[in-house]
DNA sequence: GTCTATAGACTGATAGAC
DNA sequence: GTCTATCAGTCTATAGAC
């Protein structure tokens, strides 16, 4: 890391509307529209209303941008869901319901980042990673595993309390997150989605949360 | 090389292990591994242990192959799930449970085709479609809509009978299919999966079916 | 000799990297 | 804007079945 560009990144990371964060937002949008491979650096520049030069000023390669979008998306999830997952004053059912609601909401309000994160996880880019990127990738996988564990934990807590069906927690986590993550596929944000989120977003998030809680609930004997 | 299989190729072009179907299976595998754009025709040829010539003998373009993989995958779903969806001797809960089980099983036993079908649906390739491909695409969308409707119908039937929660059927269909389709993302087929399917496949399919049925079940008042 | 299946060289366009 | 690699798609040659 001895070039001027790299140094500047450290001085003001992502400051200003024309800076690194703008490139990231533009890239998230472009990747969402066309997928990783089909998105060219020129496409990203187009969203920025700029040229390639600006993009390469902040990032060394397309893959670096992509990995950074993924990290940002997963960080947002962890930061919002983590506190609720750790709030043991809530019973397992209510805790899971709130975790699911927050997760689902982010799938919609931060659609482009979350969609990239979801699609990136399923990409097999293990090959073609340079050592530095390889380390970033390992960190992404670790973040994902820790995040999934938050859900596995609440599932097990619910089994312990008798609220949830007995089923392998790690397996139950798959359809749970699948139902929620699928939102990035079918949901189409029409306008600018702000933090507060619109009413439609809340209604959908509630429905998804009910669904996943129900999917685990123990059926009372007749 | 005078076995029946080789001879049949000449009589029925496209049949047998060296024909059109072989190209399709190879393509499904290659697309599954790297995604559509990142897969080159040479990659498909590699899986076939052949060269481009073989691939282009059966298909005019990469996109044509992709669309054909999608159609095949969706046809398999419709053919297997359709009859159960139409079997009104089964009550809504049991009908949905069986539909989900079959759907989930196909996600695993026909993993490569189903994964391509799932990923294709979310691709924005509306542009860059030639008229002939455009018609194929419209047919794919129509197949998907009809298929989703099978699930929406059983959801409404279950609401009518009082077994399922009252919720917009089309909305409820999203997490339902999301939980099931997500299987194509995390499930890794280890060996050759036959029609009968292994025990692990059955156990997973059962769990997924329980999950989605539970997600819709009405919670009895306390 | 004819026809199908396939190999493999070639080309033009695209796009990542800088 | 330039340089370069990759790749979809084309074209021709050929092997072998009948």
mmCIF file of N, CA, C and O in Angstrom, chain A residues 8 39-40 47-48 51 70 82 93-94 109 125 130 142 147 149 171 192 194-195 198 202 207 211 218:
data_model
loop_
_atom_site.group_PDB
_atom_site.id
_atom_site.type_symbol
_atom_site.label_atom_id
_atom_site.label_comp_id
_atom_site.label_asym_id
_atom_site.label_seq_id
_atom_site.Cartn_x
_atom_site.Cartn_y
_atom_site.Cartn_z
ATOM 1 N N UNK A 8 -4.769 8.131 0.540
ATOM 2 C CA UNK A 8 -5.876 9.057 0.724
ATOM 3 C C UNK A 8 -7.097 8.361 1.339
ATOM 4 O O UNK A 8 -7.831 8.951 2.107
ATOM 5 N N UNK A 39 -22.034 -6.648 -14.713
ATOM 6 C CA UNK A 39 -21.846 -5.223 -14.425
ATOM 7 C C UNK A 39 -20.421 -4.811 -14.772
ATOM 8 O O UNK A 39 -19.460 -5.394 -14.284
ATOM 9 N N UNK A 40 -20.301 -3.815 -15.619
ATOM 10 C CA UNK A 40 -18.968 -3.325 -15.972
ATOM 11 C C UNK A 40 -18.623 -2.123 -15.097
ATOM 12 O O UNK A 40 -19.499 -1.500 -14.502
ATOM 13 N N UNK A 47 -23.778 5.144 -13.138
ATOM 14 C CA UNK A 47 -24.641 5.443 -11.994
ATOM 15 C C UNK A 47 -24.094 6.656 -11.234
ATOM 16 O O UNK A 47 -24.852 7.488 -10.734
ATOM 17 N N UNK A 48 -22.781 6.751 -11.183
ATOM 18 C CA UNK A 48 -22.133 7.860 -10.491
ATOM 19 C C UNK A 48 -22.178 9.153 -11.299
ATOM 20 O O UNK A 48 -21.816 10.206 -10.793
ATOM 21 N N UNK A 51 -16.740 8.854 -14.678
ATOM 22 C CA UNK A 51 -16.065 7.884 -15.543
ATOM 23 C C UNK A 51 -15.247 6.896 -14.709
ATOM 24 O O UNK A 51 -15.116 7.044 -13.495
ATOM 25 N N UNK A 70 -20.508 -6.294 0.125
ATOM 26 C CA UNK A 70 -20.951 -7.420 0.952
ATOM 27 C C UNK A 70 -20.700 -7.161 2.430
ATOM 28 O O UNK A 70 -21.588 -7.362 3.266
ATOM 29 N N UNK A 82 -28.047 -7.947 16.150
ATOM 30 C CA UNK A 82 -27.251 -8.423 17.284
ATOM 31 C C UNK A 82 -27.797 -8.032 18.653
ATOM 32 O O UNK A 82 -27.971 -8.895 19.525
ATOM 33 N N UNK A 93 -39.665 -16.764 21.596
ATOM 34 C CA UNK A 93 -40.611 -16.474 20.516
ATOM 35 C C UNK A 93 -40.577 -15.004 20.144
ATOM 36 O O UNK A 93 -40.446 -14.636 18.959
ATOM 37 N N UNK A 94 -40.671 -14.149 21.159
ATOM 38 C CA UNK A 94 -40.684 -12.716 20.875
ATOM 39 C C UNK A 94 -39.323 -12.254 20.374
ATOM 40 O O UNK A 94 -39.230 -11.374 19.502
ATOM 41 N N UNK A 109 -35.365 -2.008 3.044
ATOM 42 C CA UNK A 109 -34.908 -0.609 3.103
ATOM 43 C C UNK A 109 -33.477 -0.458 2.598
ATOM 44 O O UNK A 109 -33.095 0.599 2.127
ATOM 45 N N UNK A 125 -16.551 -17.786 -5.670
ATOM 46 C CA UNK A 125 -15.405 -17.032 -6.160
ATOM 47 C C UNK A 125 -14.160 -17.356 -5.369
ATOM 48 O O UNK A 125 -13.195 -16.604 -5.342
ATOM 49 N N UNK A 130 -7.101 -13.000 -4.886
ATOM 50 C CA UNK A 130 -5.730 -12.721 -4.505
ATOM 51 C C UNK A 130 -5.630 -12.821 -2.977
ATOM 52 O O UNK A 130 -6.639 -12.661 -2.296
ATOM 53 N N UNK A 142 -16.827 -15.715 8.005
ATOM 54 C CA UNK A 142 -16.910 -15.750 9.466
ATOM 55 C C UNK A 142 -18.073 -14.901 9.966
ATOM 56 O O UNK A 142 -18.807 -15.304 10.885
ATOM 57 N N UNK A 147 -23.445 -14.712 12.308
ATOM 58 C CA UNK A 147 -24.811 -14.198 12.196
ATOM 59 C C UNK A 147 -25.826 -15.340 12.227
ATOM 60 O O UNK A 147 -26.842 -15.264 12.929
ATOM 61 N N UNK A 149 -25.464 -18.070 13.605
ATOM 62 C CA UNK A 149 -25.452 -18.641 14.958
ATOM 63 C C UNK A 149 -26.421 -17.890 15.877
ATOM 64 O O UNK A 149 -27.020 -18.491 16.763
ATOM 65 N N UNK A 171 -30.229 -26.877 10.995
ATOM 66 C CA UNK A 171 -31.068 -27.172 9.828
ATOM 67 C C UNK A 171 -32.266 -26.238 9.782
ATOM 68 O O UNK A 171 -32.630 -25.714 8.721
ATOM 69 N N UNK A 192 -37.188 6.067 -2.973
ATOM 70 C CA UNK A 192 -36.143 6.113 -1.959
ATOM 71 C C UNK A 192 -36.685 5.567 -0.635
ATOM 72 O O UNK A 192 -37.696 6.039 -0.122
ATOM 73 N N UNK A 194 -36.261 5.230 3.170
ATOM 74 C CA UNK A 194 -35.523 5.823 4.278
ATOM 75 C C UNK A 194 -35.496 4.901 5.491
ATOM 76 O O UNK A 194 -36.164 3.868 5.513
ATOM 77 N N UNK A 195 -34.734 5.306 6.477
ATOM 78 C CA UNK A 195 -34.600 4.542 7.715
ATOM 79 C C UNK A 195 -35.957 4.150 8.283
ATOM 80 O O UNK A 195 -36.188 3.019 8.666
ATOM 81 N N UNK A 198 -41.552 2.667 4.874
ATOM 82 C CA UNK A 198 -42.963 2.930 4.598
ATOM 83 C C UNK A 198 -43.864 1.913 5.269
ATOM 84 O O UNK A 198 -43.390 0.968 5.871
ATOM 85 N N UNK A 202 -43.422 -2.311 6.595
ATOM 86 C CA UNK A 202 -43.755 -2.856 7.911
ATOM 87 C C UNK A 202 -44.719 -4.029 7.826
ATOM 88 O O UNK A 202 -44.579 -5.024 8.529
ATOM 89 N N UNK A 207 -45.542 -9.915 8.336
ATOM 90 C CA UNK A 207 -45.981 -11.198 7.785
ATOM 91 C C UNK A 207 -44.840 -12.210 7.757
ATOM 92 O O UNK A 207 -45.003 -13.373 8.128
ATOM 93 N N UNK A 211 -44.493 -15.736 9.809
ATOM 94 C CA UNK A 211 -44.268 -16.984 9.078
ATOM 95 C C UNK A 211 -43.147 -17.802 9.704
ATOM 96 O O UNK A 211 -43.306 -19.000 9.966
ATOM 97 N N UNK A 218 -44.122 -25.103 18.280
ATOM 98 C CA UNK A 218 -44.589 -26.458 18.588
ATOM 99 C C UNK A 218 -46.106 -26.496 18.440
ATOM 100 O O UNK A 218 -46.808 -25.581 18.879
#
